[in-house]
């Protein structure tokens, strides 16, 4: 596979469940990002990882826990979510080449919290 | 903080030219990017302005004026496939992006 992939593509979970979102990039990039996209709202940056180190946490509630075990993989662990957390969760990556403003996005995971 | 404002919707006809504006408030940034997102799809990169002026990439051009806190995306020779949402985004440290509110472009035959 090439590019940025995300699994699962769709997820329905209850408020007491624990689940994880997975992102994988095959582009040799060294930075990875999690964004949240809710209806009628801009994409919201959640976390930034650079060289597998978290460099930014954009005031995200602790019920969202990111993990970056290596430069190709990024996870978002979810627990005790709220219905307002229902959204499209997008992963992106960036390398040292290319345009400075360019990130490569995955197709997203559509999350519904019941 | 940072914020970016865009018109919520724009409508144009096939073959026409359309301009999508973006005004922003920020204490500092590296550049302004533009992304396209089709319904249900991933955002895809279109253009980036690090300096003031016009950048041209095929049918798409992007403009930045730092003194006016303003930029725009210009789409020429519109095609039906250009119907999508368009986002401007400010680039900052750690190469993070802060996105605007998005503009839904509807291209009509």
JSON list of C-alpha atoms in Angstrom, two decimals:
[
{"chain": "A", "resi": 1, "resn": "UNK", "atom": "CA", "xyz": [0.00, 0.00, 0.00]},
{"chain": "A", "resi": 2, "resn": "UNK", "atom": "CA", "xyz": [1.08, 3.55, -0.59]},
{"chain": "A", "resi": 3, "resn": "UNK", "atom": "CA", "xyz": [0.21, 6.86, 1.01]},
{"chain": "A", "resi": 4, "resn": "UNK", "atom": "CA", "xyz": [-1.54, 7.24, 4.35]},
{"chain": "A", "resi": 5, "resn": "UNK", "atom": "CA", "xyz": [-3.99, 4.56, 5.46]},
{"chain": "A", "resi": 6, "resn": "UNK", "atom": "CA", "xyz": [-6.37, 4.55, 8.40]},
{"chain": "A", "resi": 7, "resn": "UNK", "atom": "CA", "xyz": [-8.30, 1.74, 10.04]},
{"chain": "A", "resi": 8, "resn": "UNK", "atom": "CA", "xyz": [-11.06, 1.24, 10.75]},
{"chain": "A", "resi": 9, "resn": "UNK", "atom": "CA", "xyz": [-12.87, 3.47, 8.29]},
{"chain": "A", "resi": 10, "resn": "UNK", "atom": "CA", "xyz": [-16.03, 3.44, 10.40]},
{"chain": "A", "resi": 11, "resn": "UNK", "atom": "CA", "xyz": [-16.43, 2.84, 14.12]},
{"chain": "A", "resi": 12, "resn": "UNK", "atom": "CA", "xyz": [-19.45, 2.85, 16.38]},
{"chain": "A", "resi": 13, "resn": "UNK", "atom": "CA", "xyz": [-18.79, 2.64, 20.10]},
{"chain": "A", "resi": 14, "resn": "UNK", "atom": "CA", "xyz": [-20.55, 3.11, 23.38]},
{"chain": "A", "resi": 15, "resn": "UNK", "atom": "CA", "xyz": [-19.43, 5.59, 25.97]},
{"chain": "A", "resi": 16, "resn": "UNK", "atom": "CA", "xyz": [-17.89, 2.88, 28.14]},
{"chain": "A", "resi": 17, "resn": "UNK", "atom": "CA", "xyz": [-15.94, 1.15, 25.36]},
{"chain": "A", "resi": 18, "resn": "UNK", "atom": "CA", "xyz": [-12.24, 1.32, 24.67]},
{"chain": "A", "resi": 19, "resn": "UNK", "atom": "CA", "xyz": [-11.10, 1.36, 21.06]},
{"chain": "A", "resi": 20, "resn": "UNK", "atom": "CA", "xyz": [-8.09, 2.42, 19.04]},
{"chain": "A", "resi": 21, "resn": "UNK", "atom": "CA", "xyz": [-7.69, 4.14, 15.70]},
{"chain": "A", "resi": 22, "resn": "UNK", "atom": "CA", "xyz": [-4.69, 3.24, 13.59]},
{"chain": "A", "resi": 23, "resn": "UNK", "atom": "CA", "xyz": [-2.81, 5.30, 11.04]},
{"chain": "A", "resi": 24, "resn": "UNK", "atom": "CA", "xyz": [0.02, 4.05, 8.86]},
{"chain": "A", "resi": 25, "resn": "UNK", "atom": "CA", "xyz": [2.12, 5.98, 6.37]},
{"chain": "A", "resi": 26, "resn": "UNK", "atom": "CA", "xyz": [4.37, 4.47, 3.72]},
{"chain": "A", "resi": 27, "resn": "UNK", "atom": "CA", "xyz": [5.90, 7.73, 2.56]},
{"chain": "A", "resi": 28, "resn": "UNK", "atom": "CA", "xyz": [9.01, 7.80, 4.75]},
{"chain": "A", "resi": 29, "resn": "UNK", "atom": "CA", "xyz": [7.72, 10.88, 6.58]},
{"chain": "A", "resi": 30, "resn": "UNK", "atom": "CA", "xyz": [8.96, 11.92, 10.02]},
{"chain": "A", "resi": 31, "resn": "UNK", "atom": "CA", "xyz": [6.00, 13.90, 11.33]},
{"chain": "A", "resi": 32, "resn": "UNK", "atom": "CA", "xyz": [2.45, 12.69, 11.94]},
{"chain": "A", "resi": 33, "resn": "UNK", "atom": "CA", "xyz": [-0.71, 14.48, 13.03]},
{"chain": "A", "resi": 34, "resn": "UNK", "atom": "CA", "xyz": [-4.19, 13.76, 14.35]},
{"chain": "A", "resi": 35, "resn": "UNK", "atom": "CA", "xyz": [-7.07, 16.09, 13.37]},
{"chain": "A", "resi": 36, "resn": "UNK", "atom": "CA", "xyz": [-10.74, 16.07, 14.31]},
{"chain": "A", "resi": 37, "resn": "UNK", "atom": "CA", "xyz": [-13.33, 17.18, 11.75]},
{"chain": "A", "resi": 38, "resn": "UNK", "atom": "CA", "xyz": [-16.84, 17.79, 13.06]},
{"chain": "A", "resi": 39, "resn": "UNK", "atom": "CA", "xyz": [-19.80, 18.90, 10.98]},
{"chain": "A", "resi": 40, "resn": "UNK", "atom": "CA", "xyz": [-19.86, 22.63, 10.32]},
{"chain": "A", "resi": 41, "resn": "UNK", "atom": "CA", "xyz": [-16.49, 23.16, 12.03]},
{"chain": "A", "resi": 42, "resn": "UNK", "atom": "CA", "xyz": [-12.92, 23.55, 10.77]},
{"chain": "A", "resi": 43, "resn": "UNK", "atom": "CA", "xyz": [-10.44, 20.72, 11.04]},
{"chain": "A", "resi": 44, "resn": "UNK", "atom": "CA", "xyz": [-9.07, 20.86, 14.58]},
{"chain": "A", "resi": 45, "resn": "UNK", "atom": "CA", "xyz": [-5.48, 19.90, 15.24]},
{"chain": "A", "resi": 46, "resn": "UNK", "atom": "CA", "xyz": [-5.24, 17.43, 18.13]},
{"chain": "A", "resi": 47, "resn": "UNK", "atom": "CA", "xyz": [-1.70, 16.09, 18.34]},
{"chain": "A", "resi": 48, "resn": "UNK", "atom": "CA", "xyz": [1.62, 16.48, 16.55]},
{"chain": "A", "resi": 49, "resn": "UNK", "atom": "CA", "xyz": [4.40, 13.91, 16.56]},
{"chain": "A", "resi": 50, "resn": "UNK", "atom": "CA", "xyz": [7.84, 14.67, 15.17]},
{"chain": "A", "resi": 51, "resn": "UNK", "atom": "CA", "xyz": [10.45, 11.91, 15.02]},
{"chain": "A", "resi": 52, "resn": "UNK", "atom": "CA", "xyz": [8.13, 9.80, 17.22]},
{"chain": "A", "resi": 53, "resn": "UNK", "atom": "CA", "xyz": [8.07, 12.42, 19.96]},
{"chain": "A", "resi": 54, "resn": "UNK", "atom": "CA", "xyz": [4.89, 14.27, 20.85]},
{"chain": "A", "resi": 55, "resn": "UNK", "atom": "CA", "xyz": [5.60, 17.93, 20.26]},
{"chain": "A", "resi": 56, "resn": "UNK", "atom": "CA", "xyz": [2.13, 19.34, 20.58]},
{"chain": "A", "resi": 57, "resn": "UNK", "atom": "CA", "xyz": [-1.05, 18.51, 22.46]},
{"chain": "A", "resi": 58, "resn": "UNK", "atom": "CA", "xyz": [-3.73, 20.97, 21.50]},
{"chain": "A", "resi": 59, "resn": "UNK", "atom": "CA", "xyz": [-5.68, 20.94, 24.79]},
{"chain": "A", "resi": 60, "resn": "UNK", "atom": "CA", "xyz": [-7.26, 17.60, 23.98]},
{"chain": "A", "resi": 61, "resn": "UNK", "atom": "CA", "xyz": [-9.19, 15.78, 26.76]},
{"chain": "A", "resi": 62, "resn": "UNK", "atom": "CA", "xyz": [-7.38, 12.88, 28.37]},
{"chain": "A", "resi": 63, "resn": "UNK", "atom": "CA", "xyz": [-9.97, 10.42, 27.05]},
{"chain": "A", "resi": 64, "resn": "UNK", "atom": "CA", "xyz": [-7.96, 10.68, 23.81]},
{"chain": "A", "resi": 65, "resn": "UNK", "atom": "CA", "xyz": [-4.50, 9.14, 24.14]},
{"chain": "A", "resi": 66, "resn": "UNK", "atom": "CA", "xyz": [-2.08, 9.12, 21.20]},
{"chain": "A", "resi": 67, "resn": "UNK", "atom": "CA", "xyz": [0.77, 6.71, 20.66]},
{"chain": "A", "resi": 68, "resn": "UNK", "atom": "CA", "xyz": [3.53, 6.75, 18.07]},
{"chain": "A", "resi": 69, "resn": "UNK", "atom": "CA", "xyz": [5.61, 3.56, 18.36]},
{"chain": "A", "resi": 70, "resn": "UNK", "atom": "CA", "xyz": [7.66, 4.28, 15.23]},
{"chain": "A", "resi": 71, "resn": "UNK", "atom": "CA", "xyz": [7.81, 6.77, 12.39]},
{"chain": "A", "resi": 72, "resn": "UNK", "atom": "CA", "xyz": [5.33, 4.83, 10.25]},
{"chain": "A", "resi": 73, "resn": "UNK", "atom": "CA", "xyz": [2.54, 4.22, 12.75]},
{"chain": "A", "resi": 74, "resn": "UNK", "atom": "CA", "xyz": [0.29, 6.44, 14.82]},
{"chain": "A", "resi": 75, "resn": "UNK", "atom": "CA", "xyz": [-2.52, 5.37, 17.11]},
{"chain": "A", "resi": 76, "resn": "UNK", "atom": "CA", "xyz": [-5.32, 7.19, 18.88]},
{"chain": "A", "resi": 77, "resn": "UNK", "atom": "CA", "xyz": [-6.61, 5.28, 21.89]},
{"chain": "A", "resi": 78, "resn": "UNK", "atom": "CA", "xyz": [-10.15, 6.13, 22.90]},
{"chain": "A", "resi": 79, "resn": "UNK", "atom": "CA", "xyz": [-11.89, 5.51, 26.23]},
{"chain": "A", "resi": 80, "resn": "UNK", "atom": "CA", "xyz": [-15.05, 6.77, 27.94]},
{"chain": "A", "resi": 81, "resn": "UNK", "atom": "CA", "xyz": [-15.89, 9.04, 25.02]},
{"chain": "A", "resi": 82, "resn": "UNK", "atom": "CA", "xyz": [-18.86, 11.37, 24.87]},
{"chain": "A", "resi": 83, "resn": "UNK", "atom": "CA", "xyz": [-21.45, 11.69, 22.07]},
{"chain": "A", "resi": 84, "resn": "UNK", "atom": "CA", "xyz": [-19.95, 15.07, 21.13]},
{"chain": "A", "resi": 85, "resn": "UNK", "atom": "CA", "xyz": [-16.74, 13.23, 20.22]},
{"chain": "A", "resi": 86, "resn": "UNK", "atom": "CA", "xyz": [-18.52, 11.79, 17.19]},
{"chain": "A", "resi": 87, "resn": "UNK", "atom": "CA", "xyz": [-16.61, 13.10, 14.19]},
{"chain": "A", "resi": 88, "resn": "UNK", "atom": "CA", "xyz": [-14.24, 12.24, 11.35]},
{"chain": "A", "resi": 89, "resn": "UNK", "atom": "CA", "xyz": [-10.74, 11.64, 12.71]},
{"chain": "A", "resi": 90, "resn": "UNK", "atom": "CA", "xyz": [-8.03, 12.33, 10.17]},
{"chain": "A", "resi": 91, "resn": "UNK", "atom": "CA", "xyz": [-4.40, 11.37, 10.28]},
{"chain": "A", "resi": 92, "resn": "UNK", "atom": "CA", "xyz": [-1.76, 13.20, 8.27]},
{"chain": "A", "resi": 93, "resn": "UNK", "atom": "CA", "xyz": [1.96, 12.97, 7.72]},
{"chain": "A", "resi": 94, "resn": "UNK", "atom": "CA", "xyz": [4.72, 15.19, 6.45]},
{"chain": "A", "resi": 95, "resn": "UNK", "atom": "CA", "xyz": [8.31, 14.70, 5.35]},
{"chain": "A", "resi": 96, "resn": "UNK", "atom": "CA", "xyz": [11.26, 16.98, 4.93]},
{"chain": "A", "resi": 97, "resn": "UNK", "atom": "CA", "xyz": [10.81, 17.35, 1.18]},
{"chain": "A", "resi": 98, "resn": "UNK", "atom": "CA", "xyz": [8.00, 18.94, -0.75]},
{"chain": "A", "resi": 99, "resn": "UNK", "atom": "CA", "xyz": [6.22, 22.18, -0.01]},
{"chain": "A", "resi": 100, "resn": "UNK", "atom": "CA", "xyz": [6.36, 23.51, 3.55]},
{"chain": "A", "resi": 101, "resn": "UNK", "atom": "CA", "xyz": [2.58, 23.71, 3.74]},
{"chain": "A", "resi": 102, "resn": "UNK", "atom": "CA", "xyz": [1.92, 20.22, 2.46]},
{"chain": "A", "resi": 103, "resn": "UNK", "atom": "CA", "xyz": [0.60, 17.38, 4.54]},
{"chain": "A", "resi": 104, "resn": "UNK", "atom": "CA", "xyz": [-0.67, 14.06, 3.28]},
{"chain": "A", "resi": 105, "resn": "UNK", "atom": "CA", "xyz": [-3.99, 12.98, 4.76]},
{"chain": "A", "resi": 106, "resn": "UNK", "atom": "CA", "xyz": [-5.50, 9.58, 5.23]},
{"chain": "A", "resi": 107, "resn": "UNK", "atom": "CA", "xyz": [-9.15, 8.87, 4.40]},
{"chain": "A", "resi": 108, "resn": "UNK", "atom": "CA", "xyz": [-10.20, 9.20, 8.04]},
{"chain": "A", "resi": 109, "resn": "UNK", "atom": "CA", "xyz": [-12.16, 7.16, 10.55]},
{"chain": "A", "resi": 110, "resn": "UNK", "atom": "CA", "xyz": [-15.82, 8.10, 10.91]},
{"chain": "A", "resi": 111, "resn": "UNK", "atom": "CA", "xyz": [-16.49, 7.70, 14.64]},
{"chain": "A", "resi": 112, "resn": "UNK", "atom": "CA", "xyz": [-19.95, 7.56, 16.17]},
{"chain": "A", "resi": 113, "resn": "UNK", "atom": "CA", "xyz": [-20.29, 7.52, 19.96]},
{"chain": "A", "resi": 114, "resn": "UNK", "atom": "CA", "xyz": [-23.63, 6.30, 21.24]},
{"chain": "B", "resi": 1, "resn": "UNK", "atom": "CA", "xyz": [-4.99, 32.69, 19.13]},
{"chain": "B", "resi": 2, "resn": "UNK", "atom": "CA", "xyz": [-5.30, 32.15, 15.43]},
{"chain": "B", "resi": 3, "resn": "UNK", "atom": "CA", "xyz": [-8.44, 32.22, 13.31]},
{"chain": "B", "resi": 4, "resn": "UNK", "atom": "CA", "xyz": [-9.25, 32.08, 9.62]},
{"chain": "B", "resi": 5, "resn": "UNK", "atom": "CA", "xyz": [-12.51, 33.09, 7.98]},
{"chain": "B", "resi": 6, "resn": "UNK", "atom": "CA", "xyz": [-13.83, 31.97, 4.61]},
{"chain": "B", "resi": 7, "resn": "UNK", "atom": "CA", "xyz": [-17.20, 32.32, 2.87]},
{"chain": "B", "resi": 8, "resn": "UNK", "atom": "CA", "xyz": [-19.30, 29.29, 3.67]},
{"chain": "B", "resi": 9, "resn": "UNK", "atom": "CA", "xyz": [-20.54, 28.66, 0.13]},
{"chain": "B", "resi": 10, "resn": "UNK", "atom": "CA", "xyz": [-19.71, 29.78, -3.41]},
{"chain": "B", "resi": 11, "resn": "UNK", "atom": "CA", "xyz": [-21.53, 28.84, -6.60]},
{"chain": "B", "resi": 12, "resn": "UNK", "atom": "CA", "xyz": [-20.14, 29.16, -10.12]},
{"chain": "B", "resi": 13, "resn": "UNK", "atom": "CA", "xyz": [-20.74, 27.71, -13.58]},
{"chain": "B", "resi": 14, "resn": "UNK", "atom": "CA", "xyz": [-18.59, 25.36, -15.57]},
{"chain": "B", "resi": 15, "resn": "UNK", "atom": "CA", "xyz": [-15.81, 27.11, -17.45]},
{"chain": "B", "resi": 16, "resn": "UNK", "atom": "CA", "xyz": [-15.91, 30.18, -15.24]},
{"chain": "B", "resi": 17, "resn": "UNK", "atom": "CA", "xyz": [-13.34, 31.61, -12.83]},
{"chain": "B", "resi": 18, "resn": "UNK", "atom": "CA", "xyz": [-13.99, 31.69, -9.09]},
{"chain": "B", "resi": 19, "resn": "UNK", "atom": "CA", "xyz": [-12.08, 33.26, -6.21]},
{"chain": "B", "resi": 20, "resn": "UNK", "atom": "CA", "xyz": [-12.29, 31.94, -2.65]},
{"chain": "B", "resi": 21, "resn": "UNK", "atom": "CA", "xyz": [-11.13, 34.42, -0.04]},
{"chain": "B", "resi": 22, "resn": "UNK", "atom": "CA", "xyz": [-9.48, 33.80, 3.29]},
{"chain": "B", "resi": 23, "resn": "UNK", "atom": "CA", "xyz": [-8.90, 36.40, 5.98]},
{"chain": "B", "resi": 24, "resn": "UNK", "atom": "CA", "xyz": [-6.93, 35.53, 9.08]},
{"chain": "B", "resi": 25, "resn": "UNK", "atom": "CA", "xyz": [-5.81, 36.74, 12.48]},
{"chain": "B", "resi": 26, "resn": "UNK", "atom": "CA", "xyz": [-2.50, 35.53, 13.85]},
{"chain": "B", "resi": 27, "resn": "UNK", "atom": "CA", "xyz": [0.55, 36.72, 15.72]},
{"chain": "B", "resi": 28, "resn": "UNK", "atom": "CA", "xyz": [2.85, 34.93, 13.30]},
{"chain": "B", "resi": 29, "resn": "UNK", "atom": "CA", "xyz": [2.93, 32.16, 10.75]},
{"chain": "B", "resi": 30, "resn": "UNK", "atom": "CA", "xyz": [5.16, 30.61, 8.14]},
{"chain": "B", "resi": 31, "resn": "UNK", "atom": "CA", "xyz": [2.81, 30.45, 5.19]},
{"chain": "B", "resi": 32, "resn": "UNK", "atom": "CA", "xyz": [-0.73, 29.92, 3.91]},
{"chain": "B", "resi": 33, "resn": "UNK", "atom": "CA", "xyz": [-1.82, 26.61, 2.41]},
{"chain": "B", "resi": 34, "resn": "UNK", "atom": "CA", "xyz": [-4.91, 25.58, 0.48]},
{"chain": "B", "resi": 35, "resn": "UNK", "atom": "CA", "xyz": [-6.56, 22.16, 0.56]},
{"chain": "B", "resi": 36, "resn": "UNK", "atom": "CA", "xyz": [-9.40, 20.56, -1.36]},
{"chain": "B", "resi": 37, "resn": "UNK", "atom": "CA", "xyz": [-11.75, 18.02, 0.19]},
{"chain": "B", "resi": 38, "resn": "UNK", "atom": "CA", "xyz": [-14.40, 16.15, -1.73]},
{"chain": "B", "resi": 39, "resn": "UNK", "atom": "CA", "xyz": [-17.40, 14.90, 0.20]},
{"chain": "B", "resi": 40, "resn": "UNK", "atom": "CA", "xyz": [-16.35, 11.84, 2.20]},
{"chain": "B", "resi": 41, "resn": "UNK", "atom": "CA", "xyz": [-12.74, 12.15, 1.09]},
{"chain": "B", "resi": 42, "resn": "UNK", "atom": "CA", "xyz": [-9.39, 13.17, 2.52]},
{"chain": "B", "resi": 43, "resn": "UNK", "atom": "CA", "xyz": [-8.12, 16.74, 2.26]},
{"chain": "B", "resi": 44, "resn": "UNK", "atom": "CA", "xyz": [-5.57, 17.08, -0.53]},
{"chain": "B", "resi": 45, "resn": "UNK", "atom": "CA", "xyz": [-2.94, 19.78, -0.83]},
{"chain": "B", "resi": 46, "resn": "UNK", "atom": "CA", "xyz": [-3.35, 22.36, -3.59]},
{"chain": "B", "resi": 47, "resn": "UNK", "atom": "CA", "xyz": [-1.00, 25.27, -3.02]},
{"chain": "B", "resi": 48, "resn": "UNK", "atom": "CA", "xyz": [1.24, 27.11, -0.56]},
{"chain": "B", "resi": 49, "resn": "UNK", "atom": "CA", "xyz": [2.34, 30.73, -0.23]},
{"chain": "B", "resi": 50, "resn": "UNK", "atom": "CA", "xyz": [5.30, 31.48, 1.97]},
{"chain": "B", "resi": 51, "resn": "UNK", "atom": "CA", "xyz": [5.80, 34.95, 0.50]},
{"chain": "B", "resi": 52, "resn": "UNK", "atom": "CA", "xyz": [3.43, 37.66, -0.66]},
{"chain": "B", "resi": 53, "resn": "UNK", "atom": "CA", "xyz": [2.25, 37.37, -4.22]},
{"chain": "B", "resi": 54, "resn": "UNK", "atom": "CA", "xyz": [0.77, 34.87, -6.60]},
{"chain": "B", "resi": 55, "resn": "UNK", "atom": "CA", "xyz": [1.63, 31.18, -6.93]},
{"chain": "B", "resi": 56, "resn": "UNK", "atom": "CA", "xyz": [0.32, 29.37, -9.99]},
{"chain": "B", "resi": 57, "resn": "UNK", "atom": "CA", "xyz": [-0.19, 25.63, -10.32]},
{"chain": "B", "resi": 58, "resn": "UNK", "atom": "CA", "xyz": [-2.09, 24.73, -13.47]},
{"chain": "B", "resi": 59, "resn": "UNK", "atom": "CA", "xyz": [-5.72, 25.87, -13.20]},
{"chain": "B", "resi": 60, "resn": "UNK", "atom": "CA", "xyz": [-5.22, 26.87, -9.58]},
{"chain": "B", "resi": 61, "resn": "UNK", "atom": "CA", "xyz": [-3.51, 29.99, -8.28]},
{"chain": "B", "resi": 62, "resn": "UNK", "atom": "CA", "xyz": [-3.11, 31.24, -4.74]},
{"chain": "B", "resi": 63, "resn": "UNK", "atom": "CA", "xyz": [-2.34, 34.70, -3.46]},
{"chain": "B", "resi": 64, "resn": "UNK", "atom": "CA", "xyz": [-1.09, 36.03, -0.13]},
{"chain": "B", "resi": 65, "resn": "UNK", "atom": "CA", "xyz": [-0.86, 39.54, 1.29]},
{"chain": "B", "resi": 66, "resn": "UNK", "atom": "CA", "xyz": [0.62, 39.53, 4.79]},
{"chain": "B", "resi": 67, "resn": "UNK", "atom": "CA", "xyz": [0.05, 43.27, 5.22]},
{"chain": "B", "resi": 68, "resn": "UNK", "atom": "CA", "xyz": [-3.68, 42.76, 4.61]},
{"chain": "B", "resi": 69, "resn": "UNK", "atom": "CA", "xyz": [-3.93, 39.41, 6.48]},
{"chain": "B", "resi": 70, "resn": "UNK", "atom": "CA", "xyz": [-5.61, 38.08, 3.39]},
{"chain": "B", "resi": 71, "resn": "UNK", "atom": "CA", "xyz": [-5.26, 35.38, 0.81]},
{"chain": "B", "resi": 72, "resn": "UNK", "atom": "CA", "xyz": [-7.29, 33.80, -1.92]},
{"chain": "B", "resi": 73, "resn": "UNK", "atom": "CA", "xyz": [-7.50, 30.73, -4.10]},
{"chain": "B", "resi": 74, "resn": "UNK", "atom": "CA", "xyz": [-8.33, 31.28, -7.76]},
{"chain": "B", "resi": 75, "resn": "UNK", "atom": "CA", "xyz": [-9.77, 28.44, -9.79]},
{"chain": "B", "resi": 76, "resn": "UNK", "atom": "CA", "xyz": [-9.92, 28.86, -13.56]},
{"chain": "B", "resi": 77, "resn": "UNK", "atom": "CA", "xyz": [-11.76, 26.91, -16.26]},
{"chain": "B", "resi": 78, "resn": "UNK", "atom": "CA", "xyz": [-14.00, 25.39, -13.65]},
{"chain": "B", "resi": 79, "resn": "UNK", "atom": "CA", "xyz": [-14.98, 21.77, -14.07]},
{"chain": "B", "resi": 80, "resn": "UNK", "atom": "CA", "xyz": [-17.74, 19.78, -12.40]},
{"chain": "B", "resi": 81, "resn": "UNK", "atom": "CA", "xyz": [-15.11, 17.77, -10.54]},
{"chain": "B", "resi": 82, "resn": "UNK", "atom": "CA", "xyz": [-13.98, 20.97, -8.79]},
{"chain": "B", "resi": 83, "resn": "UNK", "atom": "CA", "xyz": [-17.16, 20.86, -6.68]},
{"chain": "B", "resi": 84, "resn": "UNK", "atom": "CA", "xyz": [-15.73, 20.31, -3.20]},
{"chain": "B", "resi": 85, "resn": "UNK", "atom": "CA", "xyz": [-14.86, 22.07, 0.03]},
{"chain": "B", "resi": 86, "resn": "UNK", "atom": "CA", "xyz": [-11.78, 24.29, 0.04]},
{"chain": "B", "resi": 87, "resn": "UNK", "atom": "CA", "xyz": [-9.82, 25.16, 3.16]},
{"chain": "B", "resi": 88, "resn": "UNK", "atom": "CA", "xyz": [-7.11, 27.69, 3.80]},
{"chain": "B", "resi": 89, "resn": "UNK", "atom": "CA", "xyz": [-4.66, 26.90, 6.59]},
{"chain": "B", "resi": 90, "resn": "UNK", "atom": "CA", "xyz": [-1.93, 28.76, 8.44]},
{"chain": "B", "resi": 91, "resn": "UNK", "atom": "CA", "xyz": [1.35, 26.95, 8.84]},
{"chain": "B", "resi": 92, "resn": "UNK", "atom": "CA", "xyz": [3.20, 27.22, 12.14]},
{"chain": "B", "resi": 93, "resn": "UNK", "atom": "CA", "xyz": [5.94, 25.69, 14.24]},
{"chain": "B", "resi": 94, "resn": "UNK", "atom": "CA", "xyz": [6.24, 21.88, 14.12]},
{"chain": "B", "resi": 95, "resn": "UNK", "atom": "CA", "xyz": [4.69, 22.29, 10.66]},
{"chain": "B", "resi": 96, "resn": "UNK", "atom": "CA", "xyz": [1.23, 22.20, 12.21]},
{"chain": "B", "resi": 97, "resn": "UNK", "atom": "CA", "xyz": [-1.71, 23.57, 10.24]},
{"chain": "B", "resi": 98, "resn": "UNK", "atom": "CA", "xyz": [-4.55, 25.68, 11.61]},
{"chain": "B", "resi": 99, "resn": "UNK", "atom": "CA", "xyz": [-7.48, 25.39, 9.23]},
{"chain": "B", "resi": 100, "resn": "UNK", "atom": "CA", "xyz": [-10.11, 27.88, 8.19]},
{"chain": "B", "resi": 101, "resn": "UNK", "atom": "CA", "xyz": [-13.84, 27.35, 8.28]},
{"chain": "B", "resi": 102, "resn": "UNK", "atom": "CA", "xyz": [-13.98, 25.99, 4.74]},
{"chain": "B", "resi": 103, "resn": "UNK", "atom": "CA", "xyz": [-15.83, 27.04, 1.58]},
{"chain": "B", "resi": 104, "resn": "UNK", "atom": "CA", "xyz": [-18.21, 24.71, -0.21]},
{"chain": "B", "resi": 105, "resn": "UNK", "atom": "CA", "xyz": [-17.89, 25.28, -3.95]},
{"chain": "B", "resi": 106, "resn": "UNK", "atom": "CA", "xyz": [-20.74, 24.16, -6.15]},
{"chain": "B", "resi": 107, "resn": "UNK", "atom": "CA", "xyz": [-20.04, 24.10, -9.88]},
{"chain": "B", "resi": 108, "resn": "UNK", "atom": "CA", "xyz": [-23.14, 24.13, -12.03]},
{"chain": "B", "resi": 109, "resn": "UNK", "atom": "CA", "xyz": [-23.40, 23.09, -15.69]}
]
